[in-house]
Short mmCIF file of C-alpha atoms and ligand atoms in Angstrom, two decimals:
data_model
loop_
_atom_site.label_atom_id
_atom_site.label_comp_id
_atom_site.label_asym_id
_atom_site.label_seq_id
_atom_site.Cartn_x
_atom_site.Cartn_y
_atom_site.Cartn_z
CA MET A 1 -200.58 22.46 -39.09
CA SER A 2 -200.82 24.33 -35.56
CA GLN A 3 -197.91 26.22 -36.13
CA HIS A 4 -199.07 29.83 -35.12
CA ALA A 5 -200.39 28.25 -31.82
CA LEU A 6 -197.33 27.25 -30.26
CA HIS A 7 -196.73 27.88 -26.89
CA ILE A 8 -193.20 28.13 -25.39
CA GLU A 9 -192.69 28.82 -21.68
CA MET A 10 -188.74 28.92 -20.44
CA PHE A 11 -188.39 28.02 -16.66
CA PHE A 12 -184.66 28.83 -14.95
CA ASP A 13 -183.05 26.75 -12.48
CA ALA A 14 -180.73 29.39 -11.12
CA ASP A 15 -178.25 26.80 -9.23
CA SER A 16 -177.19 24.91 -12.47
CA ALA A 17 -178.20 27.84 -14.78
CA THR A 18 -180.42 25.42 -16.63
CA PHE A 19 -183.36 26.08 -18.74
CA SER A 20 -186.23 23.91 -18.74
CA TYR A 21 -188.90 24.59 -21.74
CA VAL A 22 -192.76 23.79 -21.43
CA VAL A 23 -193.83 23.36 -25.48
CA ALA A 24 -197.53 22.96 -25.84
CA ASP A 25 -199.84 22.93 -28.84
CA PRO A 26 -202.98 24.16 -27.33
CA LEU A 27 -205.46 23.16 -30.10
CA THR A 28 -204.80 19.67 -28.79
CA LYS A 29 -203.72 20.52 -25.37
CA GLN A 30 -200.91 18.28 -25.53
CA ALA A 31 -197.13 19.23 -24.27
CA ALA A 32 -193.86 18.21 -24.18
CA ILE A 33 -191.31 19.30 -21.24
CA ILE A 34 -187.51 19.74 -22.50
CA ASP A 35 -184.53 19.25 -19.80
CA PRO A 36 -186.20 19.06 -16.57
CA VAL A 37 -184.27 19.78 -13.46
CA LEU A 38 -184.49 17.64 -10.67
CA ASN A 39 -183.31 19.93 -7.24
CA TYR A 40 -180.20 18.16 -5.53
CA VAL A 41 -178.52 19.44 -2.62
CA ALA A 42 -174.79 17.22 -2.95
CA ALA A 43 -173.39 17.66 0.61
CA ALA A 44 -176.84 16.40 2.37
CA GLY A 45 -177.70 14.01 -0.79
CA GLN A 46 -180.69 15.19 -1.02
CA VAL A 47 -183.52 15.13 -3.79
CA SER A 48 -186.47 17.40 -3.90
CA THR A 49 -189.44 18.42 -7.15
CA GLU A 50 -189.68 21.72 -6.62
CA GLY A 51 -188.24 22.49 -10.11
CA ALA A 52 -190.49 20.09 -11.19
CA ASP A 53 -193.33 20.38 -9.67
CA LYS A 54 -193.59 23.96 -11.02
CA LEU A 55 -193.79 22.63 -14.55
CA LEU A 56 -196.61 20.44 -13.21
CA ARG A 57 -198.52 23.25 -12.10
CA PHE A 58 -197.80 25.39 -15.14
CA LEU A 59 -199.67 22.11 -17.27
CA GLU A 60 -202.21 22.12 -14.76
CA GLU A 61 -203.10 25.34 -14.69
CA HIS A 62 -203.04 25.21 -18.56
CA GLY A 63 -205.32 22.25 -18.80
CA TRP A 64 -202.13 20.92 -20.81
CA GLN A 65 -201.36 17.21 -20.91
CA LEU A 66 -197.53 15.87 -20.83
CA GLN A 67 -197.11 13.84 -23.94
CA TRP A 68 -193.31 14.07 -23.85
CA ILE A 69 -190.43 14.45 -22.06
CA LEU A 70 -187.64 15.57 -23.98
CA GLU A 71 -183.98 15.27 -23.15
CA THR A 72 -181.15 16.70 -25.42
CA HIS A 73 -178.69 14.53 -23.91
CA ALA A 74 -177.20 13.36 -20.66
CA HIS A 75 -176.67 16.06 -18.60
CA ALA A 76 -173.24 16.38 -16.70
CA ASP A 77 -173.73 19.69 -14.41
CA HIS A 78 -177.67 18.66 -12.58
CA LEU A 79 -179.87 16.20 -12.14
CA SER A 80 -182.93 15.50 -14.60
CA ALA A 81 -186.31 15.24 -13.55
CA ALA A 82 -187.48 13.45 -16.25
CA TYR A 83 -188.24 10.21 -14.04
CA TYR A 84 -190.46 11.94 -11.95
CA LEU A 85 -192.41 13.63 -14.23
CA LYS A 86 -192.66 10.10 -16.16
CA GLN A 87 -194.04 8.78 -13.00
CA LYS A 88 -196.54 11.30 -12.64
CA THR A 89 -197.93 11.92 -15.37
CA GLY A 90 -197.37 8.84 -18.05
CA ALA A 91 -195.29 11.25 -20.82
CA THR A 92 -193.06 9.05 -22.82
CA LEU A 93 -189.43 9.84 -21.90
CA ALA A 94 -187.20 10.18 -25.28
CA ILE A 95 -183.53 10.88 -25.75
CA GLY A 96 -181.35 10.19 -28.92
CA GLU A 97 -180.17 7.18 -29.77
CA GLY A 98 -176.44 8.31 -28.65
CA ILE A 99 -177.91 7.59 -25.45
CA ARG A 100 -176.69 3.98 -25.61
CA LYS A 101 -173.01 4.93 -26.10
CA VAL A 102 -173.01 7.29 -23.01
CA GLN A 103 -174.81 4.38 -20.89
CA ARG A 104 -172.05 2.21 -22.19
CA THR A 105 -169.32 5.03 -21.17
CA PHE A 106 -170.34 5.34 -18.13
CA LYS A 107 -171.58 1.67 -17.11
CA ALA A 108 -167.68 1.22 -16.89
CA ILE A 109 -166.80 4.06 -14.96
CA PHE A 110 -169.37 3.82 -12.57
CA ASN A 111 -169.00 -0.56 -12.49
CA ILE A 112 -172.78 -0.65 -12.73
CA ALA A 113 -173.87 -4.27 -12.76
CA ASP A 114 -175.65 -5.70 -15.82
CA SER A 115 -178.73 -5.98 -13.47
CA GLU A 116 -179.30 -2.71 -12.97
CA LEU A 117 -178.08 -0.88 -16.48
CA GLN A 118 -177.75 -2.80 -19.46
CA ALA A 119 -176.73 0.07 -21.94
CA ASN A 120 -178.97 -0.48 -24.42
CA GLY A 121 -181.22 2.56 -23.99
CA ASP A 122 -182.84 1.09 -21.24
CA TYR A 123 -184.63 3.43 -18.94
CA PHE A 124 -186.13 5.56 -21.93
CA ASP A 125 -189.24 4.24 -23.39
CA LYS A 126 -187.78 6.07 -26.91
CA LEU A 127 -184.58 6.57 -28.52
CA PHE A 128 -184.92 8.86 -31.56
CA SER A 129 -182.64 8.79 -34.32
CA ASP A 130 -181.06 11.70 -36.80
CA ASN A 131 -184.16 13.18 -38.53
CA GLU A 132 -186.73 11.40 -37.21
CA HIS A 133 -189.89 12.93 -37.12
CA PHE A 134 -192.72 13.06 -34.04
CA THR A 135 -195.53 15.36 -33.05
CA ILE A 136 -196.64 17.19 -29.93
CA GLY A 137 -200.17 16.89 -30.30
CA SER A 138 -201.15 18.27 -34.01
CA VAL A 139 -197.32 20.30 -34.12
CA SER A 140 -194.93 18.60 -36.19
CA ALA A 141 -191.30 18.46 -34.95
CA THR A 142 -187.70 16.87 -35.91
CA VAL A 143 -184.95 15.83 -34.20
CA ILE A 144 -181.38 16.99 -35.60
CA ASN A 145 -178.32 15.01 -34.07
CA THR A 146 -175.73 17.32 -33.11
CA PRO A 147 -173.17 15.24 -31.13
CA GLY A 148 -169.86 17.26 -29.96
CA HIS A 149 -170.67 17.70 -26.05
CA THR A 150 -171.77 14.15 -25.90
CA ASN A 151 -172.15 11.32 -27.98
CA ASP A 152 -176.03 11.68 -27.52
CA SER A 153 -176.72 15.43 -28.14
CA VAL A 154 -179.69 15.97 -29.94
CA SER A 155 -181.61 19.26 -30.95
CA TYR A 156 -185.29 19.03 -31.37
CA TYR A 157 -186.48 21.70 -34.54
CA ILE A 158 -190.32 22.36 -33.63
CA ALA A 159 -192.45 24.73 -35.95
CA GLY A 160 -189.18 27.04 -36.80
CA HIS A 161 -187.66 26.90 -32.70
CA LEU A 162 -184.85 25.02 -32.33
CA PHE A 163 -184.20 23.56 -28.70
CA VAL A 164 -179.85 22.99 -29.38
CA GLY A 165 -179.12 21.20 -25.44
CA ASP A 166 -175.48 22.13 -24.92
CA SER A 167 -174.15 22.53 -28.68
CA LEU A 168 -174.14 26.76 -29.25
CA PHE A 169 -174.68 28.84 -26.09
CA MET A 170 -175.15 32.86 -26.59
CA PRO A 171 -173.27 34.29 -29.41
CA ASP A 172 -171.12 35.86 -26.65
CA ALA A 173 -170.67 32.77 -24.82
CA GLY A 174 -169.65 30.58 -27.54
CA THR A 175 -170.09 27.06 -27.30
CA ALA A 176 -170.47 23.73 -25.42
CA ARG A 177 -167.52 21.87 -23.84
CA CYS A 178 -166.10 18.97 -25.34
CA ASP A 179 -163.95 17.47 -22.68
CA PHE A 180 -166.26 14.91 -21.49
CA PRO A 181 -165.81 11.47 -22.22
CA GLY A 182 -167.00 11.10 -25.42
CA GLY A 183 -166.95 14.87 -26.38
CA ASP A 184 -165.40 16.01 -29.68
CA ALA A 185 -164.71 19.51 -31.02
CA HIS A 186 -164.36 18.08 -34.45
CA ILE A 187 -167.81 16.47 -34.61
CA LEU A 188 -169.71 19.51 -32.39
CA PHE A 189 -168.50 22.02 -34.94
CA ARG A 190 -169.74 19.66 -38.02
CA SER A 191 -172.84 19.61 -35.63
CA ILE A 192 -173.28 23.57 -35.85
CA GLN A 193 -172.80 23.38 -39.33
CA ARG A 194 -176.02 21.61 -39.54
CA ILE A 195 -177.60 23.97 -37.18
CA TYR A 196 -176.27 27.18 -39.47
CA GLN A 197 -178.21 25.31 -42.31
CA LEU A 198 -181.53 26.19 -40.92
CA PRO A 199 -183.34 29.20 -41.69
CA ASP A 200 -181.64 32.37 -40.41
CA ASP A 201 -184.90 33.36 -38.57
CA THR A 202 -185.15 30.11 -37.22
CA ALA A 203 -185.42 30.62 -33.09
CA ILE A 204 -182.82 29.16 -31.05
CA TYR A 205 -183.32 28.18 -27.33
CA MET A 206 -180.37 27.28 -24.88
CA CYS A 207 -180.13 24.80 -22.11
CA HIS A 208 -177.94 27.23 -20.14
CA ASP A 209 -176.69 30.89 -19.82
CA TYR A 210 -173.65 31.38 -17.60
CA GLN A 211 -174.13 35.27 -18.20
CA PRO A 212 -170.56 36.21 -18.98
CA ASN A 213 -169.09 39.32 -18.15
CA GLY A 214 -172.30 39.86 -15.56
CA ARG A 215 -174.44 40.60 -18.25
CA GLU A 216 -178.65 40.09 -17.79
CA LEU A 217 -179.66 36.66 -18.40
CA LYS A 218 -180.66 35.55 -22.26
CA TYR A 219 -182.11 32.18 -23.48
CA LYS A 220 -183.02 33.16 -26.61
CA THR A 221 -181.44 33.68 -30.05
CA THR A 222 -181.65 33.25 -34.01
CA VAL A 223 -179.62 31.34 -36.34
CA LEU A 224 -178.64 34.44 -38.37
CA GLU A 225 -177.11 36.27 -35.14
CA GLN A 226 -175.55 33.28 -34.12
CA LYS A 227 -174.00 33.08 -37.66
CA HIS A 228 -172.94 36.44 -37.51
CA SER A 229 -171.71 37.17 -33.89
CA ASN A 230 -170.94 33.61 -31.94
CA ILE A 231 -167.27 34.05 -30.40
CA HIS A 232 -166.17 30.33 -31.40
CA VAL A 233 -168.32 29.66 -34.41
CA ASN A 234 -169.59 32.30 -36.86
CA ALA A 235 -170.07 31.79 -40.31
CA LYS A 236 -166.67 32.06 -42.15
CA THR A 237 -164.64 30.03 -38.85
CA CYS A 238 -163.19 26.91 -39.89
CA GLU A 239 -163.03 23.35 -38.64
CA ALA A 240 -159.51 23.65 -37.41
CA GLU A 241 -159.60 27.55 -35.69
CA PHE A 242 -162.97 26.53 -33.63
CA VAL A 243 -161.17 23.10 -32.53
CA GLU A 244 -158.05 25.17 -31.74
CA LYS A 245 -160.45 27.41 -29.45
CA ARG A 246 -162.76 24.93 -27.75
CA GLU A 247 -159.92 22.32 -26.73
CA ALA A 248 -158.23 25.72 -25.26
CA ARG A 249 -161.15 26.64 -23.04
CA ASP A 250 -161.77 23.07 -22.29
CA LYS A 251 -158.15 22.96 -20.88
CA THR A 252 -159.27 25.84 -18.53
CA LEU A 253 -162.60 24.23 -16.89
CA ALA A 254 -162.94 22.89 -13.73
CA VAL A 255 -164.64 19.59 -14.01
CA PRO A 256 -168.63 20.50 -13.30
CA ARG A 257 -169.52 20.49 -9.70
CA LEU A 258 -172.65 18.10 -9.98
CA ILE A 259 -170.79 16.03 -13.00
CA TYR A 260 -170.76 12.17 -11.09
CA PRO A 261 -174.19 12.58 -9.05
CA ALA A 262 -175.60 13.49 -12.40
CA VAL A 263 -174.21 11.49 -15.13
CA GLN A 264 -175.39 7.97 -12.73
CA VAL A 265 -178.79 9.80 -12.37
CA ASN A 266 -179.24 10.56 -15.83
CA ILE A 267 -178.12 7.54 -17.75
CA ARG A 268 -180.78 5.89 -15.95
CA GLY A 269 -183.25 8.32 -17.12
CA GLY A 270 -183.23 10.31 -13.99
CA GLN A 271 -183.85 7.05 -11.78
CA LEU A 272 -181.75 7.18 -8.50
CA PRO A 273 -179.41 4.15 -8.26
CA HIS A 274 -181.10 0.97 -6.73
CA ALA A 275 -181.65 0.58 -3.27
CA GLU A 276 -178.92 -1.39 -1.44
CA ALA A 277 -179.54 -4.35 0.98
CA ASN A 278 -180.17 -1.82 3.90
CA GLY A 279 -182.67 0.30 1.64
CA GLN A 280 -180.67 2.63 0.96
CA ARG A 281 -180.11 4.79 -1.86
CA TYR A 282 -176.36 5.70 -2.58
CA ILE A 283 -174.27 7.99 -5.05
CA LYS A 284 -171.19 6.60 -6.14
CA ILE A 285 -167.57 8.89 -6.63
CA PRO A 286 -164.87 7.31 -8.39
CA LEU A 287 -161.84 8.72 -6.29
CA SER A 288 -158.70 9.55 -8.13
CA VAL A 289 -155.38 9.59 -6.15
CA ASN A 290 -152.61 11.33 -6.33
CA LYS A 291 -149.80 8.76 -5.86
CA ASN A 292 -147.51 11.59 -4.72
CA ASN A 293 -149.34 12.03 -1.30
N1 GSH B 1 -169.52 25.77 -13.38
C1 GSH B 1 -170.49 24.88 -13.77
C2 GSH B 1 -169.60 24.71 -15.22
C3 GSH B 1 -170.91 23.37 -16.00
C4 GSH B 1 -170.47 23.36 -17.00
O1 GSH B 1 -169.30 22.53 -17.45
N2 GSH B 1 -171.33 23.29 -18.24
C5 GSH B 1 -170.98 22.57 -19.65
C6 GSH B 1 -172.28 22.28 -19.97
S1 GSH B 1 -173.19 20.62 -19.26
C7 GSH B 1 -170.30 23.51 -20.41
O2 GSH B 1 -170.55 23.55 -21.52
N3 GSH B 1 -169.80 24.76 -20.16
C8 GSH B 1 -168.86 25.22 -20.92
C9 GSH B 1 -168.35 26.68 -20.25
O3 GSH B 1 -168.53 26.69 -18.62
O4 GSH B 1 -168.20 27.50 -21.03
C10 GSH B 1 -170.76 23.53 -13.04
O5 GSH B 1 -169.96 23.45 -11.95
O6 GSH B 1 -171.94 22.95 -12.81
FE1 FE2 B 2 -174.50 19.40 -20.82
#
């Protein structure tokens, strides 16, 4: 196995505070991209691919081929560049099998026709089950289901490196919110216990960092550091204590700025909604009307 040769490169999208990663096996020149971001200006409805093009340039410069596009979950805060990258490279787009539930939930919310979304994992090439193994070139990787933030959340364990999506954040930021449809703080706690079973020196890579108290940007920590000092779940925290803390914080959080555009594109694997009869694609926003007004 070429564990020693693994190359991990972090890319940061400042607009959504999202980390994307290129994980490559230089021996076989095969690579994966985790959680790529599609740039989006909401007011203008303007989609562009600068971030994804940077990833493609990086692969090209190294002579690496994109084998996998891996989503840790259907993101609610940014659009995914997965479909764009898939079109450009022919790579396999994968996500956890819980995406079916997420698709079902949001298909109803957005009133999407069966002809456009079946909610059976369509739009993705590969649905991972819990503990499933796969390889990036000659490097072996394992999928660990880590739901709680969303139903489809997974972490990718790749040769001693764990990409946790939105479950844990840096120790001083704690954990991801659990108040989206399908989110559950009890379930997130149990997912985190699974992560804490991994060896202490396992490197943990964030999907976001919101830089609490204005500290410098951080994207990497270890299982040991999390167990020692995560402000929401350390080695001694019990489930009830976590759930109380998590739910209290969730009540204070605003709806993510891009939740509607992001979710309706990301349940389609990063594809924009079908064009209407006039050839134009639209993003839908379900309105909630205050009856007192
Ligand atoms: N202000 C950000 C918030 C994004 C957000 O809610 N992020 C989720 C992950 S998708 C989260 O867990 N946030 C935790 C927190 O803000 O404490 C936005 O509007 O996009
Ligand atoms: Fe998220």
